[in-house]
Amino acid sequence: MEGVLAWLIITLIKILVILGIVLGVGAYLTLVERKVAAHIQRRPGPMVVGWHGLLQPLADGLKLLTKEDLFPRYGNRFLYNLALVMALVPATLVFAVVPFGPEFEVFGVKVKPILTDVNIGLLLVFALGSMAVFAIALAGWASNSKYALIGSMRKAGIVVSYEVVITFAVMGPIILAGTLSTYDIVQKQIEQKLWYMWLQPLAFVVYMFAMLAETGRVPFDIQEAEAELVTGFTVEYGGMKFGLFPLVEWYIEVLSLSAIAVVLFMGGWSPINIPFLGFVDPLFFLGPLSPFVWFILKVSLLFLFVLWLHWTLPRYRIDQITTTAWKVMLPLTFVNLVLTAVIAPLIWR
């Protein structure tokens, strides 16, 4: 009984910590993006609310909360609200299978910094990712707006195309590790003293390319091309609902897919990896906190890379995006699978 109670308490703490971190960090990533964009364009960015604009996300949230929540005439109110829930919940649930660090002890109880370490963790990620199509389609159709419907159809087409690509891209690390457990995949890389990014460079590049498309980041933001569709499938949403869609799509999803990329290709919480030589930990002085800091640094690096591309590249057309997925990216993943089939027996020895 005591064991069950301890498990329940630890699980509840994990849920609260993960929700707090994801939603809190997601909100403040809006400020990070605005600051990064400002420095790229040689301007200061938000500076008024708080020191160097540190309270800007709170001001933005307060502004959205005080705005009127309008509903489009002849729209479907139930599906209109359901679309937001279907977008927010799966994007947040992905973090349930993200391992933030190695196992540690608290008062004699072993704790894994992962909400649920299931042996089909990556399968759960794919299942949750596929739900984004339904949320987007519902948002466009329930709004009863031509702009929203066109934007949702564009986004749904992109997600369907690149969901296939991203699934085949991660097959390489899965084959090398021999498991679908995210925690075990990191452990395998640590045991083999080799990040899978070095063995799977093609899969890593394809994954990052598909991640940009999945999250609607430039150059794949055709679903909301401002000159054509205003803001796409969110055009009829107002108030906090209008703010939550970008929070989910641009920040929480990018954060979750970056975390999965770190788990699959960059050794999770492991320190710097020199191929075939081992690990080097310049942060050894942090002691048991070092693995968690490394995980955060890697995810932050990938997120900043996405922001850099967002504010650098021009937008693709919808035909260019889908053609690239089916005629370029998908064949590259097949090539990678063939190469992995050759490499895997050497790794398993």
mmCIF file of C-alpha atoms in Angstrom:
data_model
loop_
_atom_site.group_PDB
_atom_site.id
_atom_site.type_symbol
_atom_site.label_atom_id
_atom_site.label_comp_id
_atom_site.label_asym_id
_atom_site.label_seq_id
_atom_site.Cartn_x
_atom_site.Cartn_y
_atom_site.Cartn_z
ATOM 1 C CA MET A 1 0.000 0.000 0.000
ATOM 2 C CA GLU A 2 2.833 2.372 0.884
ATOM 3 C CA GLY A 3 4.465 1.625 -2.463
ATOM 4 C CA VAL A 4 1.272 2.498 -4.345
ATOM 5 C CA LEU A 5 0.862 5.730 -2.348
ATOM 6 C CA ALA A 6 4.471 6.732 -3.034
ATOM 7 C CA TRP A 7 3.973 6.010 -6.737
ATOM 8 C CA LEU A 8 0.799 8.149 -6.819
ATOM 9 C CA ILE A 9 2.494 11.068 -5.066
ATOM 10 C CA ILE A 10 5.545 10.914 -7.344
ATOM 11 C CA THR A 11 3.334 10.689 -10.456
ATOM 12 C CA LEU A 12 1.216 13.681 -9.384
ATOM 13 C CA ILE A 13 4.355 15.722 -8.708
ATOM 14 C CA LYS A 14 5.713 14.763 -12.139
ATOM 15 C CA ILE A 15 2.451 15.816 -13.833
ATOM 16 C CA LEU A 16 2.380 19.187 -12.061
ATOM 17 C CA VAL A 17 6.063 19.855 -12.756
ATOM 18 C CA ILE A 18 5.796 18.909 -16.452
ATOM 19 C CA LEU A 19 2.610 20.955 -16.972
ATOM 20 C CA GLY A 20 4.111 23.934 -15.172
ATOM 21 C CA ILE A 21 7.344 23.770 -17.139
ATOM 22 C CA VAL A 22 5.698 23.190 -20.541
ATOM 23 C CA LEU A 23 3.066 25.924 -20.242
ATOM 24 C CA GLY A 24 5.368 28.376 -18.456
ATOM 25 C CA VAL A 25 8.305 27.870 -20.795
ATOM 26 C CA GLY A 26 5.954 27.869 -23.802
ATOM 27 C CA ALA A 27 4.638 31.286 -22.818
ATOM 28 C CA TYR A 28 8.126 32.723 -22.326
ATOM 29 C CA LEU A 29 9.355 31.292 -25.619
ATOM 30 C CA THR A 30 7.212 33.987 -27.264
ATOM 31 C CA LEU A 31 9.556 36.531 -25.681
ATOM 32 C CA VAL A 32 12.615 34.518 -26.741
ATOM 33 C CA GLU A 33 11.426 34.510 -30.347
ATOM 34 C CA ARG A 34 10.712 38.236 -30.338
ATOM 35 C CA LYS A 35 14.164 38.940 -28.907
ATOM 36 C CA VAL A 36 15.913 36.626 -31.386
ATOM 37 C CA ALA A 37 13.993 38.164 -34.303
ATOM 38 C CA ALA A 38 14.864 41.633 -33.033
ATOM 39 C CA HIS A 39 18.595 40.881 -32.846
ATOM 40 C CA ILE A 40 18.552 39.343 -36.324
ATOM 41 C CA GLN A 41 16.917 42.546 -37.603
ATOM 42 C CA ARG A 42 19.195 44.778 -35.475
ATOM 43 C CA ARG A 43 16.546 46.218 -33.159
ATOM 44 C CA PRO A 44 16.043 45.876 -29.371
ATOM 45 C CA GLY A 45 12.682 44.047 -29.318
ATOM 46 C CA PRO A 46 10.311 44.280 -26.305
ATOM 47 C CA MET A 47 11.889 46.571 -23.695
ATOM 48 C CA VAL A 48 9.032 48.358 -21.901
ATOM 49 C CA VAL A 49 7.270 45.814 -19.658
ATOM 50 C CA GLY A 50 9.779 44.748 -17.020
ATOM 51 C CA TRP A 51 13.563 44.728 -17.248
ATOM 52 C CA HIS A 52 14.422 44.166 -20.922
ATOM 53 C CA GLY A 53 10.799 43.120 -21.512
ATOM 54 C CA LEU A 54 10.876 40.113 -19.150
ATOM 55 C CA LEU A 55 7.243 40.671 -18.151
ATOM 56 C CA GLN A 56 6.019 41.001 -21.741
ATOM 57 C CA PRO A 57 4.476 37.463 -21.892
ATOM 58 C CA LEU A 58 2.440 38.241 -18.756
ATOM 59 C CA ALA A 59 1.227 41.488 -20.309
ATOM 60 C CA ASP A 60 0.317 39.668 -23.532
ATOM 61 C CA GLY A 61 -1.607 37.016 -21.598
ATOM 62 C CA LEU A 62 -3.495 39.661 -19.611
ATOM 63 C CA LYS A 63 -4.363 41.490 -22.826
ATOM 64 C CA LEU A 64 -5.737 38.317 -24.432
ATOM 65 C CA LEU A 65 -7.744 37.455 -21.307
ATOM 66 C CA THR A 66 -9.465 40.848 -21.330
ATOM 67 C CA LYS A 67 -10.390 40.684 -25.021
ATOM 68 C CA GLU A 68 -13.906 39.732 -26.073
ATOM 69 C CA ASP A 69 -14.329 36.088 -27.090
ATOM 70 C CA LEU A 70 -16.356 36.370 -30.288
ATOM 71 C CA PHE A 71 -17.938 33.408 -32.067
ATOM 72 C CA PRO A 72 -18.565 33.373 -35.845
ATOM 73 C CA ARG A 73 -22.196 33.349 -36.956
ATOM 74 C CA TYR A 74 -23.358 29.979 -38.360
ATOM 75 C CA GLY A 75 -20.267 28.260 -36.955
ATOM 76 C CA ASN A 76 -20.368 25.051 -34.913
ATOM 77 C CA ARG A 77 -19.665 26.123 -31.324
ATOM 78 C CA PHE A 78 -18.969 22.624 -29.962
ATOM 79 C CA LEU A 79 -16.431 21.713 -32.661
ATOM 80 C CA TYR A 80 -15.040 25.259 -32.576
ATOM 81 C CA ASN A 81 -14.066 24.784 -28.908
ATOM 82 C CA LEU A 82 -13.189 21.093 -29.276
ATOM 83 C CA ALA A 83 -10.558 21.913 -31.922
ATOM 84 C CA LEU A 84 -8.531 23.905 -29.399
ATOM 85 C CA VAL A 85 -8.674 21.096 -26.831
ATOM 86 C CA MET A 86 -7.643 18.536 -29.470
ATOM 87 C CA ALA A 87 -4.660 20.715 -30.364
ATOM 88 C CA LEU A 88 -3.507 21.503 -26.813
ATOM 89 C CA VAL A 89 -3.895 18.140 -25.046
ATOM 90 C CA PRO A 90 -1.950 15.855 -27.475
ATOM 91 C CA ALA A 91 0.870 18.406 -27.863
ATOM 92 C CA THR A 92 1.292 18.513 -24.079
ATOM 93 C CA LEU A 93 0.932 14.737 -23.607
ATOM 94 C CA VAL A 94 4.007 14.112 -25.780
ATOM 95 C CA PHE A 95 6.129 15.244 -22.816
ATOM 96 C CA ALA A 96 4.811 12.256 -20.843
ATOM 97 C CA VAL A 97 7.330 10.020 -22.646
ATOM 98 C CA VAL A 98 10.245 12.485 -22.731
ATOM 99 C CA PRO A 99 13.071 11.503 -20.313
ATOM 100 C CA PHE A 100 14.631 14.660 -18.866
ATOM 101 C CA GLY A 101 17.531 12.931 -17.131
ATOM 102 C CA PRO A 102 18.852 9.714 -15.553
ATOM 103 C CA GLU A 103 17.262 7.855 -12.667
ATOM 104 C CA PHE A 104 17.931 9.276 -9.174
ATOM 105 C CA GLU A 105 16.901 8.603 -5.582
ATOM 106 C CA VAL A 106 14.666 10.710 -3.305
ATOM 107 C CA PHE A 107 14.457 9.525 0.324
ATOM 108 C CA GLY A 108 15.438 6.041 -0.768
ATOM 109 C CA VAL A 109 12.860 5.912 -3.572
ATOM 110 C CA LYS A 110 14.172 5.550 -7.129
ATOM 111 C CA VAL A 111 12.667 8.145 -9.469
ATOM 112 C CA LYS A 112 12.879 8.337 -13.237
ATOM 113 C CA PRO A 113 12.449 11.913 -14.556
ATOM 114 C CA ILE A 114 9.887 10.722 -17.091
ATOM 115 C CA LEU A 115 6.131 10.581 -16.509
ATOM 116 C CA THR A 116 5.635 7.134 -18.033
ATOM 117 C CA ASP A 117 8.431 4.905 -19.326
ATOM 118 C CA VAL A 118 6.478 2.584 -21.626
ATOM 119 C CA ASN A 119 8.093 0.304 -24.195
ATOM 120 C CA ILE A 120 5.969 1.885 -26.958
ATOM 121 C CA GLY A 121 6.830 5.489 -26.116
ATOM 122 C CA LEU A 122 7.601 6.571 -29.675
ATOM 123 C CA LEU A 123 4.442 4.875 -30.934
ATOM 124 C CA LEU A 124 2.527 7.089 -28.512
ATOM 125 C CA VAL A 125 4.310 10.159 -29.917
ATOM 126 C CA PHE A 126 3.236 9.254 -33.477
ATOM 127 C CA ALA A 127 -0.354 8.630 -32.364
ATOM 128 C CA LEU A 128 -0.567 11.976 -30.568
ATOM 129 C CA GLY A 129 1.059 13.781 -33.497
ATOM 130 C CA SER A 130 -1.515 12.432 -35.931
ATOM 131 C CA MET A 131 -4.323 14.018 -33.891
ATOM 132 C CA ALA A 132 -3.158 17.473 -34.986
ATOM 133 C CA VAL A 133 -4.779 16.872 -38.385
ATOM 134 C CA PHE A 134 -8.215 16.488 -36.790
ATOM 135 C CA ALA A 135 -7.799 19.581 -34.616
ATOM 136 C CA ILE A 136 -6.784 21.715 -37.594
ATOM 137 C CA ALA A 137 -9.561 20.411 -39.849
ATOM 138 C CA LEU A 138 -12.151 21.005 -37.112
ATOM 139 C CA ALA A 139 -10.892 24.538 -36.455
ATOM 140 C CA GLY A 140 -11.214 25.467 -40.131
ATOM 141 C CA TRP A 141 -14.592 23.842 -40.754
ATOM 142 C CA ALA A 142 -16.271 24.887 -37.480
ATOM 143 C CA SER A 143 -15.296 28.542 -38.018
ATOM 144 C CA ASN A 144 -17.524 28.772 -41.116
ATOM 145 C CA SER A 145 -14.939 30.921 -42.907
ATOM 146 C CA LYS A 146 -13.408 30.432 -46.333
ATOM 147 C CA TYR A 147 -10.032 31.713 -45.148
ATOM 148 C CA ALA A 148 -10.051 29.376 -42.147
ATOM 149 C CA LEU A 149 -11.126 26.370 -44.230
ATOM 150 C CA ILE A 150 -8.466 26.955 -46.898
ATOM 151 C CA GLY A 151 -5.803 27.396 -44.212
ATOM 152 C CA SER A 152 -6.861 24.229 -42.408
ATOM 153 C CA MET A 153 -6.826 22.175 -45.620
ATOM 154 C CA ARG A 154 -3.335 23.437 -46.429
ATOM 155 C CA LYS A 155 -2.086 22.624 -42.949
ATOM 156 C CA ALA A 156 -3.757 19.197 -42.939
ATOM 157 C CA GLY A 157 -2.110 18.359 -46.270
ATOM 158 C CA ILE A 158 1.307 19.342 -44.919
ATOM 159 C CA VAL A 159 0.881 17.392 -41.672
ATOM 160 C CA VAL A 160 -0.286 14.242 -43.487
ATOM 161 C CA SER A 161 2.665 14.448 -45.897
ATOM 162 C CA TYR A 162 5.362 15.074 -43.310
ATOM 163 C CA GLU A 163 3.933 12.757 -40.643
ATOM 164 C CA VAL A 164 4.899 9.904 -42.977
ATOM 165 C CA VAL A 165 8.354 11.410 -43.528
ATOM 166 C CA ILE A 166 9.057 11.962 -39.836
ATOM 167 C CA THR A 167 7.896 8.420 -39.000
ATOM 168 C CA PHE A 168 10.328 6.850 -41.465
ATOM 169 C CA ALA A 169 13.103 9.240 -40.364
ATOM 170 C CA VAL A 170 12.990 7.976 -36.774
ATOM 171 C CA MET A 171 13.005 4.327 -37.849
ATOM 172 C CA GLY A 172 16.811 4.449 -38.078
ATOM 173 C CA PRO A 173 17.450 5.201 -34.382
ATOM 174 C CA ILE A 174 14.710 2.737 -33.417
ATOM 175 C CA ILE A 175 16.437 -0.047 -35.382
ATOM 176 C CA LEU A 176 19.852 0.805 -33.898
ATOM 177 C CA ALA A 177 18.488 0.832 -30.336
ATOM 178 C CA GLY A 178 16.131 -2.107 -30.820
ATOM 179 C CA THR A 179 13.382 -0.495 -28.730
ATOM 180 C CA LEU A 180 10.562 2.063 -28.861
ATOM 181 C CA SER A 181 11.183 3.223 -25.285
ATOM 182 C CA THR A 182 12.545 6.768 -25.264
ATOM 183 C CA TYR A 183 14.402 6.171 -21.996
ATOM 184 C CA ASP A 184 16.052 2.998 -23.305
ATOM 185 C CA ILE A 185 17.071 4.704 -26.572
ATOM 186 C CA VAL A 186 19.061 7.268 -24.574
ATOM 187 C CA GLN A 187 20.580 4.512 -22.434
ATOM 188 C CA LYS A 188 21.648 2.611 -25.571
ATOM 189 C CA GLN A 189 23.482 5.682 -26.898
ATOM 190 C CA ILE A 190 25.237 6.117 -23.556
ATOM 191 C CA GLU A 191 26.208 2.425 -23.426
ATOM 192 C CA GLN A 192 27.499 2.515 -27.009
ATOM 193 C CA LYS A 193 29.227 5.884 -26.318
ATOM 194 C CA LEU A 194 27.869 7.208 -29.588
ATOM 195 C CA TRP A 195 25.089 9.640 -30.442
ATOM 196 C CA TYR A 196 22.892 8.305 -33.212
ATOM 197 C CA MET A 197 23.243 11.666 -34.943
ATOM 198 C CA TRP A 198 26.717 10.551 -36.064
ATOM 199 C CA LEU A 199 25.362 7.265 -37.446
ATOM 200 C CA GLN A 200 22.143 8.803 -38.808
ATOM 201 C CA PRO A 201 23.082 12.242 -40.228
ATOM 202 C CA LEU A 202 20.644 11.873 -43.127
ATOM 203 C CA ALA A 203 17.776 10.896 -40.812
ATOM 204 C CA PHE A 204 18.596 13.819 -38.506
ATOM 205 C CA VAL A 205 18.495 16.363 -41.348
ATOM 206 C CA VAL A 206 15.230 14.914 -42.704
ATOM 207 C CA TYR A 207 13.725 14.909 -39.194
ATOM 208 C CA MET A 208 14.569 18.591 -38.658
ATOM 209 C CA PHE A 209 13.176 19.469 -42.094
ATOM 210 C CA ALA A 210 9.952 17.579 -41.354
ATOM 211 C CA MET A 211 9.737 19.142 -37.895
ATOM 212 C CA LEU A 212 9.636 22.620 -39.438
ATOM 213 C CA ALA A 213 6.807 21.504 -41.721
ATOM 214 C CA GLU A 214 4.856 19.752 -38.948
ATOM 215 C CA THR A 215 4.890 22.846 -36.759
ATOM 216 C CA GLY A 216 4.043 25.296 -39.535
ATOM 217 C CA ARG A 217 7.254 27.252 -39.171
ATOM 218 C CA VAL A 218 8.787 29.261 -42.007
ATOM 219 C CA PRO A 219 9.394 28.250 -44.762
ATOM 220 C CA PHE A 220 6.301 26.011 -44.318
ATOM 221 C CA ASP A 221 3.783 28.506 -42.909
ATOM 222 C CA ILE A 222 1.635 28.497 -46.056
ATOM 223 C CA GLN A 223 -1.422 27.646 -43.921
ATOM 224 C CA GLU A 224 -1.519 31.223 -42.638
ATOM 225 C CA ALA A 225 0.126 33.179 -45.468
ATOM 226 C CA GLU A 226 -0.904 36.615 -44.200
ATOM 227 C CA ALA A 227 -1.292 38.233 -47.613
ATOM 228 C CA GLU A 228 -3.695 35.465 -48.697
ATOM 229 C CA LEU A 229 -5.433 34.067 -45.601
ATOM 230 C CA VAL A 230 -4.879 36.647 -42.815
ATOM 231 C CA THR A 231 -3.988 34.063 -40.112
ATOM 232 C CA GLY A 232 -5.341 30.889 -41.716
ATOM 233 C CA PHE A 233 -7.380 28.426 -39.664
ATOM 234 C CA THR A 234 -7.246 30.647 -36.534
ATOM 235 C CA VAL A 235 -8.707 33.720 -38.250
ATOM 236 C CA GLU A 236 -12.093 33.434 -36.482
ATOM 237 C CA TYR A 237 -10.667 32.804 -33.013
ATOM 238 C CA GLY A 238 -10.401 35.674 -30.547
ATOM 239 C CA GLY A 239 -9.125 36.441 -27.067
ATOM 240 C CA MET A 240 -7.146 33.759 -25.257
ATOM 241 C CA LYS A 241 -8.235 31.109 -27.793
ATOM 242 C CA PHE A 242 -6.423 33.050 -30.501
ATOM 243 C CA GLY A 243 -3.289 33.082 -28.330
ATOM 244 C CA LEU A 244 -3.400 29.389 -27.446
ATOM 245 C CA PHE A 245 -3.233 28.112 -31.031
ATOM 246 C CA PRO A 246 0.168 29.749 -31.790
ATOM 247 C CA LEU A 247 1.337 28.724 -28.307
ATOM 248 C CA VAL A 248 0.576 25.091 -29.146
ATOM 249 C CA GLU A 249 1.704 25.056 -32.772
ATOM 250 C CA TRP A 250 4.764 27.290 -32.709
ATOM 251 C CA TYR A 251 6.147 26.716 -29.242
ATOM 252 C CA ILE A 252 4.882 23.610 -27.412
ATOM 253 C CA GLU A 253 5.030 21.413 -30.547
ATOM 254 C CA VAL A 254 8.463 22.745 -31.541
ATOM 255 C CA LEU A 255 9.644 22.162 -27.980
ATOM 256 C CA SER A 256 8.277 18.598 -27.872
ATOM 257 C CA LEU A 257 9.684 17.623 -31.276
ATOM 258 C CA SER A 258 13.042 19.191 -30.349
ATOM 259 C CA ALA A 259 13.043 17.114 -27.153
ATOM 260 C CA ILE A 260 12.290 13.948 -29.156
ATOM 261 C CA ALA A 261 15.134 14.854 -31.555
ATOM 262 C CA VAL A 262 17.510 15.194 -28.599
ATOM 263 C CA VAL A 263 16.383 11.802 -27.273
ATOM 264 C CA LEU A 264 16.698 10.011 -30.625
ATOM 265 C CA PHE A 265 19.769 11.625 -32.135
ATOM 266 C CA MET A 266 21.729 13.571 -29.495
ATOM 267 C CA GLY A 267 21.968 11.166 -26.587
ATOM 268 C CA GLY A 268 19.333 12.773 -24.378
ATOM 269 C CA TRP A 269 20.956 13.964 -21.145
ATOM 270 C CA SER A 270 24.466 12.728 -22.031
ATOM 271 C CA PRO A 271 27.291 15.310 -22.346
ATOM 272 C CA ILE A 272 29.239 16.201 -25.493
ATOM 273 C CA ASN A 273 30.000 13.124 -27.570
ATOM 274 C CA ILE A 274 33.189 12.702 -29.591
ATOM 275 C CA PRO A 275 32.437 10.000 -32.197
ATOM 276 C CA PHE A 276 33.938 6.600 -31.315
ATOM 277 C CA LEU A 277 35.944 8.112 -28.417
ATOM 278 C CA GLY A 278 33.354 8.753 -25.713
ATOM 279 C CA PHE A 279 31.875 11.647 -23.756
ATOM 280 C CA VAL A 280 33.360 14.899 -22.495
ATOM 281 C CA ASP A 281 31.518 16.747 -19.719
ATOM 282 C CA PRO A 282 32.658 20.375 -19.247
ATOM 283 C CA LEU A 283 29.794 20.767 -16.747
ATOM 284 C CA PHE A 284 31.053 18.019 -14.412
ATOM 285 C CA PHE A 285 31.236 20.548 -11.550
ATOM 286 C CA LEU A 286 27.404 20.654 -11.492
ATOM 287 C CA GLY A 287 27.364 17.089 -10.212
ATOM 288 C CA PRO A 288 23.955 15.371 -10.410
ATOM 289 C CA LEU A 289 22.436 18.442 -12.095
ATOM 290 C CA SER A 290 24.752 18.124 -15.106
ATOM 291 C CA PRO A 291 22.559 15.658 -17.115
ATOM 292 C CA PHE A 292 19.473 17.863 -16.745
ATOM 293 C CA VAL A 293 21.415 20.958 -17.804
ATOM 294 C CA TRP A 294 22.746 19.142 -20.882
ATOM 295 C CA PHE A 295 19.238 18.110 -21.885
ATOM 296 C CA ILE A 296 17.962 21.682 -21.550
ATOM 297 C CA LEU A 297 20.935 23.073 -23.503
ATOM 298 C CA LYS A 298 20.415 20.650 -26.402
ATOM 299 C CA VAL A 299 16.684 21.365 -26.659
ATOM 300 C CA SER A 300 17.388 25.107 -26.473
ATOM 301 C CA LEU A 301 19.970 24.821 -29.254
ATOM 302 C CA LEU A 302 17.496 23.103 -31.591
ATOM 303 C CA PHE A 303 14.774 25.621 -30.730
ATOM 304 C CA LEU A 304 17.091 28.555 -31.505
ATOM 305 C CA PHE A 305 18.028 26.862 -34.789
ATOM 306 C CA VAL A 306 14.324 26.745 -35.724
ATOM 307 C CA LEU A 307 13.953 30.445 -34.860
ATOM 308 C CA TRP A 308 17.004 31.319 -36.947
ATOM 309 C CA LEU A 309 15.526 29.557 -39.983
ATOM 310 C CA HIS A 310 12.114 31.144 -39.351
ATOM 311 C CA TRP A 311 13.501 34.660 -39.591
ATOM 312 C CA THR A 312 15.878 33.912 -42.467
ATOM 313 C CA LEU A 313 14.115 31.863 -45.167
ATOM 314 C CA PRO A 314 11.306 32.837 -47.574
ATOM 315 C CA ARG A 315 7.978 30.967 -47.681
ATOM 316 C CA TYR A 316 7.470 27.965 -49.991
ATOM 317 C CA ARG A 317 4.356 27.397 -52.089
ATOM 318 C CA ILE A 318 2.013 24.566 -51.087
ATOM 319 C CA ASP A 319 2.906 22.522 -54.184
ATOM 320 C CA GLN A 320 6.628 22.886 -53.434
ATOM 321 C CA ILE A 321 6.098 21.742 -49.850
ATOM 322 C CA THR A 322 4.133 18.588 -50.673
ATOM 323 C CA THR A 323 6.312 17.711 -53.676
ATOM 324 C CA THR A 324 9.431 17.959 -51.513
ATOM 325 C CA ALA A 325 7.856 15.618 -48.956
ATOM 326 C CA TRP A 326 6.851 12.842 -51.366
ATOM 327 C CA LYS A 327 9.574 13.107 -54.017
ATOM 328 C CA VAL A 328 12.637 14.111 -51.994
ATOM 329 C CA MET A 329 12.309 13.545 -48.253
ATOM 330 C CA LEU A 330 10.464 10.210 -48.304
ATOM 331 C CA PRO A 331 12.919 8.561 -50.764
ATOM 332 C CA LEU A 332 15.796 9.831 -48.603
ATOM 333 C CA THR A 333 14.307 8.071 -45.582
ATOM 334 C CA PHE A 334 14.140 4.829 -47.590
ATOM 335 C CA VAL A 335 17.820 5.218 -48.498
ATOM 336 C CA ASN A 336 18.589 5.798 -44.826
ATOM 337 C CA LEU A 337 16.722 2.628 -43.833
ATOM 338 C CA VAL A 338 18.794 0.580 -46.277
ATOM 339 C CA LEU A 339 22.030 2.072 -44.889
ATOM 340 C CA THR A 340 20.798 1.434 -41.341
ATOM 341 C CA ALA A 341 20.160 -2.220 -42.186
ATOM 342 C CA VAL A 342 23.862 -2.461 -43.096
ATOM 343 C CA ILE A 343 25.114 -0.540 -40.039
ATOM 344 C CA ALA A 344 22.856 -2.109 -37.383
ATOM 345 C CA PRO A 345 24.539 -5.568 -37.268
ATOM 346 C CA LEU A 346 27.907 -3.855 -36.701
ATOM 347 C CA ILE A 347 26.484 -1.826 -33.788
ATOM 348 C CA TRP A 348 24.822 -4.846 -32.183
ATOM 349 C CA ARG A 349 28.052 -6.858 -32.048
#
